[in-house]
Every structure is written in C-alpha cells, then in structure tokens.
Coordinates of C-alpha atoms in Angstrom, one line a residue:
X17 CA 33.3 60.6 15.4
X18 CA 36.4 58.6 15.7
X19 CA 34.8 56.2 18.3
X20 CA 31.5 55.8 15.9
X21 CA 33.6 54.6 12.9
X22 CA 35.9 52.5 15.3
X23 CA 32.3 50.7 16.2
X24 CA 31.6 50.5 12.3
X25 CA 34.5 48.8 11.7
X26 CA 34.0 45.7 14.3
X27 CA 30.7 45.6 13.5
X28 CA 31.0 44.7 9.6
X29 CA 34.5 43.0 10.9
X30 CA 32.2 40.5 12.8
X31 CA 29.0 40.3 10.1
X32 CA 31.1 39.7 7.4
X33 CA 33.2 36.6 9.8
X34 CA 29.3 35.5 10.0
X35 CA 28.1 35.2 6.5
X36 CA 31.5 33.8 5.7
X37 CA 31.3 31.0 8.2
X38 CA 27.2 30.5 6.6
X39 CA 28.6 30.2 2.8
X40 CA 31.1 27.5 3.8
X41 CA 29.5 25.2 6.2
X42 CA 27.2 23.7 4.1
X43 CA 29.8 21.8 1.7
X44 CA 32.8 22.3 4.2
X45 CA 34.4 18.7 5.5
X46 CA 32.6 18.0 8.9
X47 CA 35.5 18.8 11.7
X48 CA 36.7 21.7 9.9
X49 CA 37.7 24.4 12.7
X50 CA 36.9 28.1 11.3
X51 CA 38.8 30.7 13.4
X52 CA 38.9 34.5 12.8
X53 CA 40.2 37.2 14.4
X54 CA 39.0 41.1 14.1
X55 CA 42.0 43.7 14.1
X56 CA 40.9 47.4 14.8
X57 CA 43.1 50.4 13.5
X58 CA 43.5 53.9 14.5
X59 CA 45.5 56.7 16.2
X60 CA 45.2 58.3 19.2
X61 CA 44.8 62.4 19.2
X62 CA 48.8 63.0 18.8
X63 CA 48.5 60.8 14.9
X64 CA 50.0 57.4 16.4
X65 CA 49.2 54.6 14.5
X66 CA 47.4 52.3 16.9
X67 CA 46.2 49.0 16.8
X68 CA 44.3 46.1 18.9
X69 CA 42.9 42.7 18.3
X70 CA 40.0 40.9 19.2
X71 CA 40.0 37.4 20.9
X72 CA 39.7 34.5 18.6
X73 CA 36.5 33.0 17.5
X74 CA 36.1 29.5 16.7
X75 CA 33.8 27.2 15.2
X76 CA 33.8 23.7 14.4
X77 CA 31.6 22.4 11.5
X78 CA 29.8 19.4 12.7
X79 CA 28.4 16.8 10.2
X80 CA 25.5 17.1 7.6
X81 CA 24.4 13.5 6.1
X82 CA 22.7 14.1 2.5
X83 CA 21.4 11.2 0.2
X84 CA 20.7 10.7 -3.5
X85 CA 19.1 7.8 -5.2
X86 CA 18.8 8.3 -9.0
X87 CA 17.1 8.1 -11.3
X88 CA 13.9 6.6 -11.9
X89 CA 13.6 3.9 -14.1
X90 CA 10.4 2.6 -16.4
X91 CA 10.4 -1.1 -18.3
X92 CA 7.5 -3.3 -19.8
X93 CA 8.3 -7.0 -18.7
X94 CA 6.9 -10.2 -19.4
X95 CA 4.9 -12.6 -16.9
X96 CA 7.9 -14.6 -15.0
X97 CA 10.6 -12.1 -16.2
X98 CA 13.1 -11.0 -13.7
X99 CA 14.5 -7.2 -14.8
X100 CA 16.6 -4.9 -13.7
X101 CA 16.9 -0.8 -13.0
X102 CA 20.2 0.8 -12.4
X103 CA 20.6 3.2 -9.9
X104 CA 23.2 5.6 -8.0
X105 CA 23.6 6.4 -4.9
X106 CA 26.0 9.3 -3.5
X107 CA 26.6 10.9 0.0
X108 CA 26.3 13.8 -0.5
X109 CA 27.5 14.6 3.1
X110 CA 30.5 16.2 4.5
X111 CA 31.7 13.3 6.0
X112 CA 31.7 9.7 5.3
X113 CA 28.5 7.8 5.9
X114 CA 27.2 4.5 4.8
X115 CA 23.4 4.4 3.0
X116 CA 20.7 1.4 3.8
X117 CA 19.1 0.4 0.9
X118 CA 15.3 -1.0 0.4
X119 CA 13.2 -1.9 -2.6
X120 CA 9.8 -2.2 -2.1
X121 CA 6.8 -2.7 -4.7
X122 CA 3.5 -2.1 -4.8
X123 CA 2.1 -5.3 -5.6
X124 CA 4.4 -6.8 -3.2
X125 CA 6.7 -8.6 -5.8
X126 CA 10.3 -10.3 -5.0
X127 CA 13.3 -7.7 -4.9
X128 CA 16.8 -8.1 -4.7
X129 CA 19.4 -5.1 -4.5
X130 CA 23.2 -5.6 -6.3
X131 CA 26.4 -3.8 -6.5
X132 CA 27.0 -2.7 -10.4
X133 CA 30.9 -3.5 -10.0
X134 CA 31.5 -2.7 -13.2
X135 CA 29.1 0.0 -13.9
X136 CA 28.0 -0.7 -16.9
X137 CA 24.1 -0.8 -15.7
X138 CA 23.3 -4.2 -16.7
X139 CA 23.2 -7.5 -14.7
X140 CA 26.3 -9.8 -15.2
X141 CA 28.5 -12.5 -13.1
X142 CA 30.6 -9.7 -11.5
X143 CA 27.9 -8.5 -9.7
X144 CA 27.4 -9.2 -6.2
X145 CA 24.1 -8.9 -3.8
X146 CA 24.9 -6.2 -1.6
X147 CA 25.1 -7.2 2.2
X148 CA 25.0 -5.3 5.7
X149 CA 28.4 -4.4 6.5
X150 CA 27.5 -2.4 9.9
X151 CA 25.6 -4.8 11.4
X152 CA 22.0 -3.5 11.7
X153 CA 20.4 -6.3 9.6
X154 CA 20.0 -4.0 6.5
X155 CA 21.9 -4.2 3.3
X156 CA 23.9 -1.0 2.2
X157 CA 26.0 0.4 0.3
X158 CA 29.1 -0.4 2.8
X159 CA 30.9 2.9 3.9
X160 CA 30.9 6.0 1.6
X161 CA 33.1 9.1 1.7
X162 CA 32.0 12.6 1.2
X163 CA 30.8 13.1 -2.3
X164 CA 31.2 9.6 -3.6
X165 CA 28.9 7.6 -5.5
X166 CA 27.9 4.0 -5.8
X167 CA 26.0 2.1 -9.0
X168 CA 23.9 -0.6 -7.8
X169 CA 21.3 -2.6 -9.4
X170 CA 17.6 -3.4 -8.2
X171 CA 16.2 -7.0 -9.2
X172 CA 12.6 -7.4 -9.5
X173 CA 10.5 -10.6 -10.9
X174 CA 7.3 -10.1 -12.1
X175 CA 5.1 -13.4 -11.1
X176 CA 3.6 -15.8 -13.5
X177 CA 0.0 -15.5 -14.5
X178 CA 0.3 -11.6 -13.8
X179 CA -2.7 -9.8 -16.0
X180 CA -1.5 -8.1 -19.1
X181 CA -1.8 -4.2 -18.2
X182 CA -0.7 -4.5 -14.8
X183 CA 1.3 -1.8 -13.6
X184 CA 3.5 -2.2 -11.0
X185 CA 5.7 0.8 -8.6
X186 CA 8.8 -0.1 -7.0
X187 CA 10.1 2.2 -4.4
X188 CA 14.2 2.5 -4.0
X189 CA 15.0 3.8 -0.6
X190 CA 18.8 5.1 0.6
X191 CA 18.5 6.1 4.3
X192 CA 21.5 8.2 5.7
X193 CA 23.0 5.4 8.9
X194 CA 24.8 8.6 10.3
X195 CA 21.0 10.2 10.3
X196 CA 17.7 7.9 10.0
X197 CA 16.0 11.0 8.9
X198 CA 17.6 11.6 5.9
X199 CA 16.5 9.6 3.2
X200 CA 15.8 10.1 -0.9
X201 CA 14.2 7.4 -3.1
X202 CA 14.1 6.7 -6.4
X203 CA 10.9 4.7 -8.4
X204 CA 10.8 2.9 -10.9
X205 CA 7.7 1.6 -12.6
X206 CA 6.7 -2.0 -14.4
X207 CA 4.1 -2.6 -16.9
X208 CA 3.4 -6.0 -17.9
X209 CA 3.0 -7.0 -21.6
X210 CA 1.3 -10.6 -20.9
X211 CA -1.0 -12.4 -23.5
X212 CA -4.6 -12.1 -23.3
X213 CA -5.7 -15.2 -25.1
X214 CA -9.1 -15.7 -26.5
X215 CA -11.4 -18.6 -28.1
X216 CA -14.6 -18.7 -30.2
X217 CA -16.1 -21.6 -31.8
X218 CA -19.0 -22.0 -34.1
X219 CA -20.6 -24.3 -36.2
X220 CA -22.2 -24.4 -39.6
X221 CA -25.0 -24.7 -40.9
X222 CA -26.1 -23.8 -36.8
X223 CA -29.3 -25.6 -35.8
X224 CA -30.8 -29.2 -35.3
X225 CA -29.5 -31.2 -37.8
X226 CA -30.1 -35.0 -39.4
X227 CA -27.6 -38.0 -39.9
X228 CA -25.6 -37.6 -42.8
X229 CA -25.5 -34.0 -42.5
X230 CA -21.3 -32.3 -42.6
X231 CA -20.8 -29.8 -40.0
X232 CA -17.9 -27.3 -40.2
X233 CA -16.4 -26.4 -37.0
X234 CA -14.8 -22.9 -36.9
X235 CA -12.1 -22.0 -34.2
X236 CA -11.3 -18.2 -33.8
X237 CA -8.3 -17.7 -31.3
X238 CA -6.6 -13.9 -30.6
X239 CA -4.8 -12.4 -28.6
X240 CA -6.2 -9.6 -26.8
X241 CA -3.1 -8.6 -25.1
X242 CA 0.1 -6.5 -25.4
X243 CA 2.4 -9.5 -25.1
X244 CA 2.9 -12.4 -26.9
X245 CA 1.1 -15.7 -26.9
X246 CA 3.7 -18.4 -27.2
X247 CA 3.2 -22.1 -28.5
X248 CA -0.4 -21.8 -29.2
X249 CA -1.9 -25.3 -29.5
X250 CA -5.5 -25.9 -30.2
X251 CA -7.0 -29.2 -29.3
X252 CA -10.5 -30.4 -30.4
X253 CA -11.8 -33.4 -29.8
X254 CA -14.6 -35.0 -32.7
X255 CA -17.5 -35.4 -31.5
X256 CA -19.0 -38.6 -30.5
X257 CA -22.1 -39.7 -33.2
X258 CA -19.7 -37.9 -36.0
X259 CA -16.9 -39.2 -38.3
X260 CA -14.2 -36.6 -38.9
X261 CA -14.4 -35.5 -42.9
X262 CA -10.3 -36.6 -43.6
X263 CA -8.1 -33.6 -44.3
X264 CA -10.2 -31.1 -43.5
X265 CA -9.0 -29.5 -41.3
X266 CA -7.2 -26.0 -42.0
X267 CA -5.4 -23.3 -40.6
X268 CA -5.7 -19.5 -41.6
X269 CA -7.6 -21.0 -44.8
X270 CA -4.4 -23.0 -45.6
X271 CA -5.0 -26.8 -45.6
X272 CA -3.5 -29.5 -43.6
X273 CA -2.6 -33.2 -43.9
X274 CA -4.4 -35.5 -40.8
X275 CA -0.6 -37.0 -40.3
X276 CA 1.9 -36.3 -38.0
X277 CA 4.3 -34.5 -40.7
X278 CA 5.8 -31.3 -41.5
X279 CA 3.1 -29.1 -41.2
X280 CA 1.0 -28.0 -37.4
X281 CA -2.2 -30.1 -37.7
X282 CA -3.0 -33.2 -37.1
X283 CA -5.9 -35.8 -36.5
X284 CA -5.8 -38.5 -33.8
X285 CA -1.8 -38.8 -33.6
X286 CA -0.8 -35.8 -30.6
X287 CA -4.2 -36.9 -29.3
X288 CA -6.3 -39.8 -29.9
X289 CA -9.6 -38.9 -31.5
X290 CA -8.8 -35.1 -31.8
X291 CA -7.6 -32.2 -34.2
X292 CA -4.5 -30.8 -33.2
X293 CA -3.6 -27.7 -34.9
X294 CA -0.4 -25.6 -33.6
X295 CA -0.5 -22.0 -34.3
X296 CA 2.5 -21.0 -32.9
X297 CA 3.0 -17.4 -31.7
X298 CA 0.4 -15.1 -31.8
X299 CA 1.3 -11.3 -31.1
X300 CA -1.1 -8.7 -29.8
X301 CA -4.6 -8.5 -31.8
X302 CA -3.2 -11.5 -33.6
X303 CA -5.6 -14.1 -35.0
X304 CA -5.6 -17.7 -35.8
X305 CA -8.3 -19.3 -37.8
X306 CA -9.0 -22.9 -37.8
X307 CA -11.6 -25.0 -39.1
X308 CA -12.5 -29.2 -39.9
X309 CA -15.6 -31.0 -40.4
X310 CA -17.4 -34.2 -39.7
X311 CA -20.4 -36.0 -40.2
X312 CA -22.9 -36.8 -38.3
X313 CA -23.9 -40.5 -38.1

C-alpha cells in the first residue's frame, strides 16, 4: 500500500511539473531555463522519516515570434489626394524581433510606409519614411523587444481622373524577420468621392427655323457624383449665321452683364465670340442652369 501511494505521489509530482511548464511557456522570455526537482517522503517499517530526490529536470524555452498590425482603417478621398491610416504594430513575441512591413492595394496605387514619431496618428514633419535596418531590402519597423509596440503611418495617393465610386483595398502586412511564417495584416479601405460632371443643351422653339427668328440656348450642367466639381466653367461659342441677343445670357435664372465685371458671365472677352459663364462649385446632384439667345441672320 505504502509502495502504491509512493508511485502516486511521483506521478502527480511529475504531471503537475508538466502542466506547469505548458501554462508558462507561452508568454515566458525565450531563454528562460525551467528546472524542477520531485522530493519523495516516507518511513521505512521501524517509523523513520525518510526521504529521496529525483534528478533535476530542465527545460529551456525557445523563442515564439507573434505579430499584430492594427486596426483597420476606412476614408473617402478625393481624385489626386494623398491620405493616410495609422497603424500599430507590436511583437508580441517572447523575444525581441524586428517586423517587415508592406502596403499593397488592389488597384495597384502608390504607397509609402512612416514611423508616427510622435504618435499622434496624423502625418507631420517629424515623421520619417521607415527604412530597412537589417539589410534584407525590406523596410521595417527596426528591432522590437518583447511586447512592444510601434505607430506607423501608411501613405496612399489616389490617382487623378479615378471614377467617383471607386473603391479601393489596401493590404498592411508585418511579417515576423525571426519567422517568415508569422505574419498579421491589417486593411484599410478607400472610396473615392470624385465629380461626375454632366451637360445637356437644348434649344427653343426646336425645329427648322427662318432668318430673323431668336433662338434660346439652354445649358443644363450637374453633377452626378459624390464629390465636388470645382471651378465649373461653361464655354459656348455663338453660332456662325446668328448675332448674339446682348445681355442675355443668365445663370440659374439670374441675369448677367456681357462684360468682363463683377459677376461669372461674359460675352466675347475670356473667349472671343463666346459666352462664358463660371458656375463655380457644384456639389453632388448639384445643378447649374444657363441660358442666352441669338438671332439668326
């Protein structure tokens, strides 16, 4: 009986060295040496207290590299504007490391990856493109210790002339240099607000017409799209075989002189033998109504 309980005792002595070892590993610095040692108690058959140890056992906890990029960002942008999304980065490793960064977006747009030196998560003069500091052609975040974090910003320009509605995905990678197979991302998504601009003209009274006869021209101009159309200039040339009707033309039913003045129309001065009307800025489903006449000869 004495011998059975003796066996009890090194066996939970030794599972219980086990599932300690398991709990501490994980988040234990790598390097760590973890040593036990089992004692065993008991008496021999005259009541002497006895006792005898086991060897030692020793393990050393080797290194686990763990990434985080966070989190994901979402921004509407403008044709040509350059934004930014801030990010963090941590090891979340048991030993130092250093994380390789890449930004890539679906639509094959220009990146560019920053440290956030003073963390506020804007773009600003003190920050500074982040470079490869090991060597292997990849920018990173330079070395990291255990359970330390980096802010870093991610550039991306949205082209010229992109389509209003266009949605582009940007993928933030941080790949572990201490293990290539331990990555995370983060993604952050673009939607364009651009203008959508469109033009309809019509004349009245429609149909053939004889000499002498005073056409109205109308020109309808909206926006279509979810961002707004800037500097909106309207140029319309009078027809040859017609004399332009003087100060006719108007704007959103409002009159305009024919000179070169105060107000956004005018005939023949911006360009010779034309109406020039400047609407300004038109936002989305905005509209812009302009009209003149002239004669027919």
């Amino acid at each position: 009986m004495r011998q059975s309980m003796t066996r009890a005792v090194i066996v939970m002595a030794v599972i219980g060295f086990v599932a300690v070892s398991q709990a501490l590993a994980a988040g234990t610095p790598a390097g760590t040496v973890i040593s036990n040692q089992a004692t065993v108690n008991y008496t021999d058959s005259n009541g002497n207290p006895l006792s005898v140890v086991s060897n030692v056992v020793t393990t050393t906890v080797s290194q686990v590299a763990s990434v985080t990029v966070a989190p994901d960002g979402a921004k509407n942008a403008n044709p040509g504007d350059t934004i930014f999304y801030a990010h963090q980065v941590t090891n979340g490793g048991n030993a130092g490391d250093t994380v390789n960064l890449a930004a890539v977006t679906s639509n094959g747009w220009v990146t560019a990856l920053y440290r956030d030196n003073n963390g506020d998560g804007a773009f600003d003069a003190g920050d500074t493109p982040l470079t490869d500091t090991n060597g292997d052609l990849v920018p990173d975040t330079g070395a990291l210790a255990a359970d330390t974090t980096i802010k870093i910003l991610v550039a991306v320009t949205v082209p010229p002339g992109t389509a209003d509605g266009t949605v582009d995905t940007m993928t933030v990678t941080g790949t572990s240099v201490f293990n290539n197979a331990v990555t995370d991302t983060a993604t952050d998504t673009t939607t364009v607000a651009a203008p959508d601009v469109n033009v309809v003209k019509s004349v009245s009274p429609a149909g053939p017409q004889p000499p002498g006869t005073t056409l109205t021209y109308t020109i309808v101009v909206t926006n279509n799209g979810t961002g707004n159309a800037d500097n909106v200039v309207v140029t319309d040339p009078v027809p040859a075989n017609t004399t332009y009707v003087a100060a006719s033309i108007t704007l959103n039913a409002v009159s305009k002189t024919d000179a070169a003045d105060a107000d956004e129309a005018d005939q023949g001065v911006t360009t010779p033998g034309a109406v020039t009307v400047n609407a300004g800025t038109l936002a989305p489903t905005a509209t812009a109504t302009i009209t003149f006449k002239v004669t027919i000869n």
